[in-house]
Amino acid sequence: RGTVLQPLFKMPYSCSKVGDPRPGQPYKGGNFCAFLPDNKEGLKIARLLKKAFECGLTFQIKSFNGEERATWGLIPHKTSWGGGRARNGYPDAQYLHEVSTVL
């Protein structure tokens, strides 16, 4: 399977902001893990994902059963190393191209 980069995003518990479903309400954060191949293209995507995270583009706040939570946003992430495209995993020959286009 090769070497794997495993970016970890830590979202603290915080308050939602303007543009979120319920501005000013607290939301539940969490730790979110993604997978990239450890190669030239994977490293390039990792840098772009870091920049997207720093710009607040990686996550969105959604309401689940009356509780606000941080969830993945519109940028696609591979959340498992296996399972293929149907399970947000590899193999997925188009992923790096698709995420590069989104970023």
PDB file of N, CA, C and O in Angstrom, residues 29-92:
ATOM      1  N   GLY A  29     -16.717  20.219  18.456  1.00  0.00           N
ATOM      2  CA  GLY A  29     -15.608  20.031  17.532  1.00  0.00           C
ATOM      3  C   GLY A  29     -15.210  18.569  17.490  1.00  0.00           C
ATOM      4  O   GLY A  29     -16.029  17.689  17.679  1.00  0.00           O
ATOM      5  N   GLY A  30     -13.937  18.318  17.265  1.00  0.00           N
ATOM      6  CA  GLY A  30     -13.430  16.954  17.245  1.00  0.00           C
ATOM      7  C   GLY A  30     -12.129  16.861  16.478  1.00  0.00           C
ATOM      8  O   GLY A  30     -11.605  17.852  15.986  1.00  0.00           O
ATOM      9  N   ASN A  31     -11.603  15.645  16.417  1.00  0.00           N
ATOM     10  CA  ASN A  31     -10.406  15.364  15.639  1.00  0.00           C
ATOM     11  C   ASN A  31     -10.832  14.665  14.356  1.00  0.00           C
ATOM     12  O   ASN A  31     -11.606  13.715  14.389  1.00  0.00           O
ATOM     13  N   PHE A  32     -10.331  15.134  13.234  1.00  0.00           N
ATOM     14  CA  PHE A  32     -10.685  14.603  11.926  1.00  0.00           C
ATOM     15  C   PHE A  32      -9.401  14.157  11.234  1.00  0.00           C
ATOM     16  O   PHE A  32      -8.437  14.907  11.181  1.00  0.00           O
ATOM     17  N   CYS A  33      -9.418  12.967  10.687  1.00  0.00           N
ATOM     18  CA  CYS A  33      -8.234  12.391  10.071  1.00  0.00           C
ATOM     19  C   CYS A  33      -8.485  12.150   8.583  1.00  0.00           C
ATOM     20  O   CYS A  33      -9.571  11.747   8.187  1.00  0.00           O
ATOM     21  N   ALA A  34      -7.484  12.411   7.780  1.00  0.00           N
ATOM     22  CA  ALA A  34      -7.569  12.174   6.334  1.00  0.00           C
ATOM     23  C   ALA A  34      -6.316  11.411   5.902  1.00  0.00           C
ATOM     24  O   ALA A  34      -5.345  11.318   6.647  1.00  0.00           O
ATOM     25  N   PHE A  35      -6.335  10.876   4.685  1.00  0.00           N
ATOM     26  CA  PHE A  35      -5.213  10.091   4.176  1.00  0.00           C
ATOM     27  C   PHE A  35      -4.797  10.578   2.802  1.00  0.00           C
ATOM     28  O   PHE A  35      -5.641  10.857   1.956  1.00  0.00           O
ATOM     29  N   LEU A  36      -3.487  10.659   2.611  1.00  0.00           N
ATOM     30  CA  LEU A  36      -2.898  11.013   1.318  1.00  0.00           C
ATOM     31  C   LEU A  36      -1.708  10.104   1.056  1.00  0.00           C
ATOM     32  O   LEU A  36      -1.034   9.688   2.012  1.00  0.00           O
ATOM     33  N   PRO A  37      -1.398   9.823  -0.201  1.00  0.00           N
ATOM     34  CA  PRO A  37      -0.181   9.058  -0.480  1.00  0.00           C
ATOM     35  C   PRO A  37       1.045   9.921  -0.197  1.00  0.00           C
ATOM     36  O   PRO A  37       1.025  11.131  -0.418  1.00  0.00           O
ATOM     37  N   ASP A  38       2.094   9.303   0.321  1.00  0.00           N
ATOM     38  CA  ASP A  38       3.338  10.016   0.617  1.00  0.00           C
ATOM     39  C   ASP A  38       4.195  10.033  -0.649  1.00  0.00           C
ATOM     40  O   ASP A  38       5.122   9.256  -0.826  1.00  0.00           O
ATOM     41  N   ASN A  39       3.835  10.944  -1.548  1.00  0.00           N
ATOM     42  CA  ASN A  39       4.594  11.146  -2.775  1.00  0.00           C
ATOM     43  C   ASN A  39       4.526  12.633  -3.118  1.00  0.00           C
ATOM     44  O   ASN A  39       3.932  13.423  -2.367  1.00  0.00           O
ATOM     45  N   LYS A  40       5.120  13.020  -4.222  1.00  0.00           N
ATOM     46  CA  LYS A  40       5.196  14.438  -4.600  1.00  0.00           C
ATOM     47  C   LYS A  40       3.803  15.077  -4.680  1.00  0.00           C
ATOM     48  O   LYS A  40       3.567  16.149  -4.131  1.00  0.00           O
ATOM     49  N   GLU A  41       2.878  14.400  -5.348  1.00  0.00           N
ATOM     50  CA  GLU A  41       1.525  14.960  -5.495  1.00  0.00           C
ATOM     51  C   GLU A  41       0.786  15.003  -4.156  1.00  0.00           C
ATOM     52  O   GLU A  41       0.101  15.969  -3.842  1.00  0.00           O
ATOM     53  N   GLY A  42       0.955  13.949  -3.337  1.00  0.00           N
ATOM     54  CA  GLY A  42       0.329  13.921  -2.014  1.00  0.00           C
ATOM     55  C   GLY A  42       0.833  15.053  -1.130  1.00  0.00           C
ATOM     56  O   GLY A  42       0.061  15.687  -0.411  1.00  0.00           O
ATOM     57  N   LEU A  43       2.140  15.329  -1.177  1.00  0.00           N
ATOM     58  CA  LEU A  43       2.709  16.432  -0.397  1.00  0.00           C
ATOM     59  C   LEU A  43       2.174  17.781  -0.869  1.00  0.00           C
ATOM     60  O   LEU A  43       1.895  18.674  -0.058  1.00  0.00           O
ATOM     61  N   LYS A  44       2.018  17.933  -2.183  1.00  0.00           N
ATOM     62  CA  LYS A  44       1.458  19.177  -2.731  1.00  0.00           C
ATOM     63  C   LYS A  44       0.029  19.378  -2.223  1.00  0.00           C
ATOM     64  O   LYS A  44      -0.344  20.468  -1.773  1.00  0.00           O
ATOM     65  N   ILE A  45      -0.777  18.309  -2.266  1.00  0.00           N
ATOM     66  CA  ILE A  45      -2.158  18.393  -1.786  1.00  0.00           C
ATOM     67  C   ILE A  45      -2.181  18.682  -0.288  1.00  0.00           C
ATOM     68  O   ILE A  45      -3.005  19.470   0.179  1.00  0.00           O
ATOM     69  N   ALA A  46      -1.270  18.080   0.476  1.00  0.00           N
ATOM     70  CA  ALA A  46      -1.208  18.326   1.923  1.00  0.00           C
ATOM     71  C   ALA A  46      -0.974  19.808   2.212  1.00  0.00           C
ATOM     72  O   ALA A  46      -1.613  20.385   3.100  1.00  0.00           O
ATOM     73  N   ARG A  47      -0.097  20.436   1.452  1.00  0.00           N
ATOM     74  CA  ARG A  47       0.154  21.879   1.644  1.00  0.00           C
ATOM     75  C   ARG A  47      -1.098  22.700   1.308  1.00  0.00           C
ATOM     76  O   ARG A  47      -1.444  23.647   2.014  1.00  0.00           O
ATOM     77  N   LEU A  48      -1.785  22.325   0.231  1.00  0.00           N
ATOM     78  CA  LEU A  48      -3.010  23.043  -0.148  1.00  0.00           C
ATOM     79  C   LEU A  48      -4.116  22.824   0.884  1.00  0.00           C
ATOM     80  O   LEU A  48      -4.864  23.760   1.207  1.00  0.00           O
ATOM     81  N   LEU A  49      -4.227  21.603   1.422  1.00  0.00           N
ATOM     82  CA  LEU A  49      -5.238  21.339   2.457  1.00  0.00           C
ATOM     83  C   LEU A  49      -4.945  22.142   3.723  1.00  0.00           C
ATOM     84  O   LEU A  49      -5.865  22.638   4.379  1.00  0.00           O
ATOM     85  N   LYS A  50      -3.666  22.282   4.061  1.00  0.00           N
ATOM     86  CA  LYS A  50      -3.293  23.082   5.241  1.00  0.00           C
ATOM     87  C   LYS A  50      -3.721  24.535   5.043  1.00  0.00           C
ATOM     88  O   LYS A  50      -4.294  25.148   5.934  1.00  0.00           O
ATOM     89  N   LYS A  51      -3.457  25.061   3.867  1.00  0.00           N
ATOM     90  CA  LYS A  51      -3.841  26.450   3.570  1.00  0.00           C
ATOM     91  C   LYS A  51      -5.364  26.599   3.615  1.00  0.00           C
ATOM     92  O   LYS A  51      -5.886  27.572   4.169  1.00  0.00           O
ATOM     93  N   ALA A  52      -6.098  25.636   3.054  1.00  0.00           N
ATOM     94  CA  ALA A  52      -7.563  25.684   3.089  1.00  0.00           C
ATOM     95  C   ALA A  52      -8.071  25.650   4.524  1.00  0.00           C
ATOM     96  O   ALA A  52      -9.000  26.373   4.884  1.00  0.00           O
ATOM     97  N   PHE A  53      -7.433  24.825   5.370  1.00  0.00           N
ATOM     98  CA  PHE A  53      -7.813  24.753   6.782  1.00  0.00           C
ATOM     99  C   PHE A  53      -7.575  26.107   7.464  1.00  0.00           C
ATOM    100  O   PHE A  53      -8.438  26.605   8.185  1.00  0.00           O
ATOM    101  N   GLU A  54      -6.417  26.696   7.227  1.00  0.00           N
ATOM    102  CA  GLU A  54      -6.082  27.989   7.827  1.00  0.00           C
ATOM    103  C   GLU A  54      -7.042  29.093   7.374  1.00  0.00           C
ATOM    104  O   GLU A  54      -7.267  30.062   8.098  1.00  0.00           O
ATOM    105  N   CYS A  55      -7.635  28.945   6.190  1.00  0.00           N
ATOM    106  CA  CYS A  55      -8.592  29.930   5.668  1.00  0.00           C
ATOM    107  C   CYS A  55     -10.029  29.610   6.076  1.00  0.00           C
ATOM    108  O   CYS A  55     -10.962  30.309   5.652  1.00  0.00           O
ATOM    109  N   GLY A  56     -10.223  28.547   6.860  1.00  0.00           N
ATOM    110  CA  GLY A  56     -11.561  28.204   7.332  1.00  0.00           C
ATOM    111  C   GLY A  56     -12.436  27.522   6.290  1.00  0.00           C
ATOM    112  O   GLY A  56     -13.664  27.577   6.382  1.00  0.00           O
ATOM    113  N   LEU A  57     -11.824  26.864   5.305  1.00  0.00           N
ATOM    114  CA  LEU A  57     -12.585  26.258   4.218  1.00  0.00           C
ATOM    115  C   LEU A  57     -12.793  24.749   4.359  1.00  0.00           C
ATOM    116  O   LEU A  57     -13.508  24.159   3.559  1.00  0.00           O
ATOM    117  N   THR A  58     -12.182  24.133   5.353  1.00  0.00           N
ATOM    118  CA  THR A  58     -12.195  22.675   5.461  1.00  0.00           C
ATOM    119  C   THR A  58     -13.457  22.135   6.124  1.00  0.00           C
ATOM    120  O   THR A  58     -13.918  21.053   5.788  1.00  0.00           O
ATOM    121  N   PHE A  59     -14.011  22.867   7.060  1.00  0.00           N
ATOM    122  CA  PHE A  59     -15.151  22.383   7.834  1.00  0.00           C
ATOM    123  C   PHE A  59     -16.332  23.330   7.729  1.00  0.00           C
ATOM    124  O   PHE A  59     -16.188  24.496   7.378  1.00  0.00           O
ATOM    125  N   GLN A  60     -17.481  22.797   8.060  1.00  0.00           N
ATOM    126  CA  GLN A  60     -18.696  23.599   8.159  1.00  0.00           C
ATOM    127  C   GLN A  60     -19.426  23.172   9.420  1.00  0.00           C
ATOM    128  O   GLN A  60     -19.184  22.096   9.948  1.00  0.00           O
ATOM    129  N   ILE A  61     -20.316  24.017   9.894  1.00  0.00           N
ATOM    130  CA  ILE A  61     -21.113  23.710  11.079  1.00  0.00           C
ATOM    131  C   ILE A  61     -22.490  23.263  10.607  1.00  0.00           C
ATOM    132  O   ILE A  61     -23.122  23.945   9.806  1.00  0.00           O
ATOM    133  N   LYS A  62     -22.932  22.114  11.096  1.00  0.00           N
ATOM    134  CA  LYS A  62     -24.262  21.598  10.769  1.00  0.00           C
ATOM    135  C   LYS A  62     -24.983  21.244  12.055  1.00  0.00           C
ATOM    136  O   LYS A  62     -24.364  20.930  13.063  1.00  0.00           O
ATOM    137  N   SER A  63     -26.290  21.271  11.992  1.00  0.00           N
ATOM    138  CA  SER A  63     -27.117  20.926  13.138  1.00  0.00           C
ATOM    139  C   SER A  63     -27.571  19.473  13.018  1.00  0.00           C
ATOM    140  O   SER A  63     -28.114  19.066  11.987  1.00  0.00           O
ATOM    141  N   PHE A  64     -27.313  18.667  14.064  1.00  0.00           N
ATOM    142  CA  PHE A  64     -27.741  17.275  14.135  1.00  0.00           C
ATOM    143  C   PHE A  64     -28.532  17.086  15.424  1.00  0.00           C
ATOM    144  O   PHE A  64     -27.974  17.234  16.513  1.00  0.00           O
ATOM    145  N   ASN A  65     -29.805  16.784  15.297  1.00  0.00           N
ATOM    146  CA  ASN A  65     -30.654  16.552  16.471  1.00  0.00           C
ATOM    147  C   ASN A  65     -30.550  17.684  17.490  1.00  0.00           C
ATOM    148  O   ASN A  65     -30.425  17.448  18.688  1.00  0.00           O
ATOM    149  N   GLY A  66     -30.555  18.908  17.010  1.00  0.00           N
ATOM    150  CA  GLY A  66     -30.512  20.070  17.895  1.00  0.00           C
ATOM    151  C   GLY A  66     -29.132  20.414  18.420  1.00  0.00           C
ATOM    152  O   GLY A  66     -28.979  21.339  19.205  1.00  0.00           O
ATOM    153  N   GLU A  67     -28.105  19.704  18.020  1.00  0.00           N
ATOM    154  CA  GLU A  67     -26.740  19.973  18.455  1.00  0.00           C
ATOM    155  C   GLU A  67     -25.914  20.421  17.263  1.00  0.00           C
ATOM    156  O   GLU A  67     -25.949  19.802  16.200  1.00  0.00           O
ATOM    157  N   GLU A  68     -25.192  21.508  17.425  1.00  0.00           N
ATOM    158  CA  GLU A  68     -24.327  22.015  16.361  1.00  0.00           C
ATOM    159  C   GLU A  68     -23.008  21.248  16.392  1.00  0.00           C
ATOM    160  O   GLU A  68     -22.434  21.045  17.464  1.00  0.00           O
ATOM    161  N   ARG A  69     -22.519  20.837  15.206  1.00  0.00           N
ATOM    162  CA  ARG A  69     -21.270  20.074  15.107  1.00  0.00           C
ATOM    163  C   ARG A  69     -20.438  20.549  13.924  1.00  0.00           C
ATOM    164  O   ARG A  69     -20.977  20.904  12.888  1.00  0.00           O
ATOM    165  N   ALA A  70     -19.128  20.459  14.088  1.00  0.00           N
ATOM    166  CA  ALA A  70     -18.224  20.681  12.964  1.00  0.00           C
ATOM    167  C   ALA A  70     -18.209  19.406  12.128  1.00  0.00           C
ATOM    168  O   ALA A  70     -18.116  18.299  12.667  1.00  0.00           O
ATOM    169  N   THR A  71     -18.354  19.541  10.811  1.00  0.00           N
ATOM    170  CA  THR A  71     -18.304  18.412   9.883  1.00  0.00           C
ATOM    171  C   THR A  71     -17.418  18.795   8.706  1.00  0.00           C
ATOM    172  O   THR A  71     -17.102  19.974   8.508  1.00  0.00           O
ATOM    173  N   TRP A  72     -17.038  17.807   7.910  1.00  0.00           N
ATOM    174  CA  TRP A  72     -16.270  18.100   6.711  1.00  0.00           C
ATOM    175  C   TRP A  72     -17.057  19.067   5.834  1.00  0.00           C
ATOM    176  O   TRP A  72     -18.268  18.958   5.732  1.00  0.00           O
ATOM    177  N   GLY A  73     -16.366  19.979   5.188  1.00  0.00           N
ATOM    178  CA  GLY A  73     -16.991  20.917   4.268  1.00  0.00           C
ATOM    179  C   GLY A  73     -17.032  20.350   2.864  1.00  0.00           C
ATOM    180  O   GLY A  73     -17.132  19.137   2.662  1.00  0.00           O
ATOM    181  N   LEU A  74     -16.904  21.219   1.877  1.00  0.00           N
ATOM    182  CA  LEU A  74     -17.047  20.816   0.482  1.00  0.00           C
ATOM    183  C   LEU A  74     -15.779  20.244  -0.142  1.00  0.00           C
ATOM    184  O   LEU A  74     -15.831  19.684  -1.225  1.00  0.00           O
ATOM    185  N   ILE A  75     -14.637  20.371   0.532  1.00  0.00           N
ATOM    186  CA  ILE A  75     -13.391  19.828   0.001  1.00  0.00           C
ATOM    187  C   ILE A  75     -13.376  18.326   0.289  1.00  0.00           C
ATOM    188  O   ILE A  75     -13.493  17.918   1.438  1.00  0.00           O
ATOM    189  N   PRO A  76     -13.255  17.492  -0.748  1.00  0.00           N
ATOM    190  CA  PRO A  76     -13.271  16.048  -0.498  1.00  0.00           C
ATOM    191  C   PRO A  76     -12.007  15.579   0.217  1.00  0.00           C
ATOM    192  O   PRO A  76     -10.907  16.046  -0.080  1.00  0.00           O
ATOM    193  N   HIS A  77     -12.179  14.689   1.190  1.00  0.00           N
ATOM    194  CA  HIS A  77     -11.068  14.089   1.932  1.00  0.00           C
ATOM    195  C   HIS A  77     -11.219  12.578   1.915  1.00  0.00           C
ATOM    196  O   HIS A  77     -12.336  12.063   1.957  1.00  0.00           O
ATOM    197  N   LYS A  78     -10.108  11.881   1.895  1.00  0.00           N
ATOM    198  CA  LYS A  78     -10.108  10.431   2.041  1.00  0.00           C
ATOM    199  C   LYS A  78      -9.994  10.142   3.538  1.00  0.00           C
ATOM    200  O   LYS A  78      -8.982  10.443   4.157  1.00  0.00           O
ATOM    201  N   THR A  79     -11.038   9.577   4.099  1.00  0.00           N
ATOM    202  CA  THR A  79     -11.092   9.358   5.547  1.00  0.00           C
ATOM    203  C   THR A  79     -10.739   7.930   5.935  1.00  0.00           C
ATOM    204  O   THR A  79     -10.787   7.585   7.112  1.00  0.00           O
ATOM    205  N   SER A  80     -10.384   7.103   4.959  1.00  0.00           N
ATOM    206  CA  SER A  80      -9.879   5.759   5.250  1.00  0.00           C
ATOM    207  C   SER A  80      -8.890   5.393   4.154  1.00  0.00           C
ATOM    208  O   SER A  80      -8.941   5.935   3.049  1.00  0.00           O
ATOM    209  N   TRP A  81      -7.984   4.490   4.467  1.00  0.00           N
ATOM    210  CA  TRP A  81      -6.998   4.111   3.464  1.00  0.00           C
ATOM    211  C   TRP A  81      -7.588   3.091   2.500  1.00  0.00           C
ATOM    212  O   TRP A  81      -7.180   3.000   1.365  1.00  0.00           O
ATOM    213  N   GLY A  82      -8.582   2.331   2.927  1.00  0.00           N
ATOM    214  CA  GLY A  82      -9.176   1.307   2.082  1.00  0.00           C
ATOM    215  C   GLY A  82     -10.653   1.572   1.845  1.00  0.00           C
ATOM    216  O   GLY A  82     -11.214   2.564   2.289  1.00  0.00           O
ATOM    217  N   GLY A  83     -11.295   0.661   1.135  1.00  0.00           N
ATOM    218  CA  GLY A  83     -12.728   0.756   0.906  1.00  0.00           C
ATOM    219  C   GLY A  83     -13.122   1.379  -0.412  1.00  0.00           C
ATOM    220  O   GLY A  83     -14.287   1.373  -0.781  1.00  0.00           O
ATOM    221  N   GLY A  84     -12.162   1.965  -1.097  1.00  0.00           N
ATOM    222  CA  GLY A  84     -12.463   2.564  -2.394  1.00  0.00           C
ATOM    223  C   GLY A  84     -13.279   3.841  -2.297  1.00  0.00           C
ATOM    224  O   GLY A  84     -13.579   4.353  -1.228  1.00  0.00           O
ATOM    225  N   ARG A  85     -13.624   4.332  -3.447  1.00  0.00           N
ATOM    226  CA  ARG A  85     -14.337   5.605  -3.572  1.00  0.00           C
ATOM    227  C   ARG A  85     -15.647   5.620  -2.782  1.00  0.00           C
ATOM    228  O   ARG A  85     -16.008   6.620  -2.165  1.00  0.00           O
ATOM    229  N   ALA A  86     -16.366   4.501  -2.770  1.00  0.00           N
ATOM    230  CA  ALA A  86     -17.672   4.428  -2.096  1.00  0.00           C
ATOM    231  C   ALA A  86     -17.562   4.653  -0.585  1.00  0.00           C
ATOM    232  O   ALA A  86     -18.519   5.085   0.043  1.00  0.00           O
ATOM    233  N   ARG A  87     -16.384   4.402  -0.012  1.00  0.00           N
ATOM    234  CA  ARG A  87     -16.200   4.565   1.434  1.00  0.00           C
ATOM    235  C   ARG A  87     -15.196   5.675   1.757  1.00  0.00           C
ATOM    236  O   ARG A  87     -14.543   5.628   2.800  1.00  0.00           O
ATOM    237  N   ASN A  88     -15.062   6.635   0.858  1.00  0.00           N
ATOM    238  CA  ASN A  88     -14.102   7.735   1.025  1.00  0.00           C
ATOM    239  C   ASN A  88     -12.690   7.235   1.258  1.00  0.00           C
ATOM    240  O   ASN A  88     -11.941   7.790   2.063  1.00  0.00           O
ATOM    241  N   GLY A  89     -12.325   6.152   0.573  1.00  0.00           N
ATOM    242  CA  GLY A  89     -10.992   5.579   0.720  1.00  0.00           C
ATOM    243  C   GLY A  89     -10.333   5.345  -0.621  1.00  0.00           C
ATOM    244  O   GLY A  89     -10.829   5.753  -1.669  1.00  0.00           O
ATOM    245  N   TYR A  90      -9.214   4.684  -0.566  1.00  0.00           N
ATOM    246  CA  TYR A  90      -8.487   4.283  -1.766  1.00  0.00           C
ATOM    247  C   TYR A  90      -8.810   2.822  -2.032  1.00  0.00           C
ATOM    248  O   TYR A  90      -9.228   2.116  -1.128  1.00  0.00           O
ATOM    249  N   PRO A  91      -8.658   2.301  -3.237  1.00  0.00           N
ATOM    250  CA  PRO A  91      -8.150   2.999  -4.413  1.00  0.00           C
ATOM    251  C   PRO A  91      -9.182   3.932  -5.032  1.00  0.00           C
ATOM    252  O   PRO A  91     -10.367   3.636  -5.031  1.00  0.00           O
ATOM    253  N   ASP A  92      -8.695   5.055  -5.501  1.00  0.00           N
ATOM    254  CA  ASP A  92      -9.502   6.047  -6.208  1.00  0.00           C
ATOM    255  C   ASP A  92      -8.534   6.823  -7.096  1.00  0.00           C
ATOM    256  O   ASP A  92      -7.907   7.784  -6.647  1.00  0.00           O
TER     257      ASP A  92
END
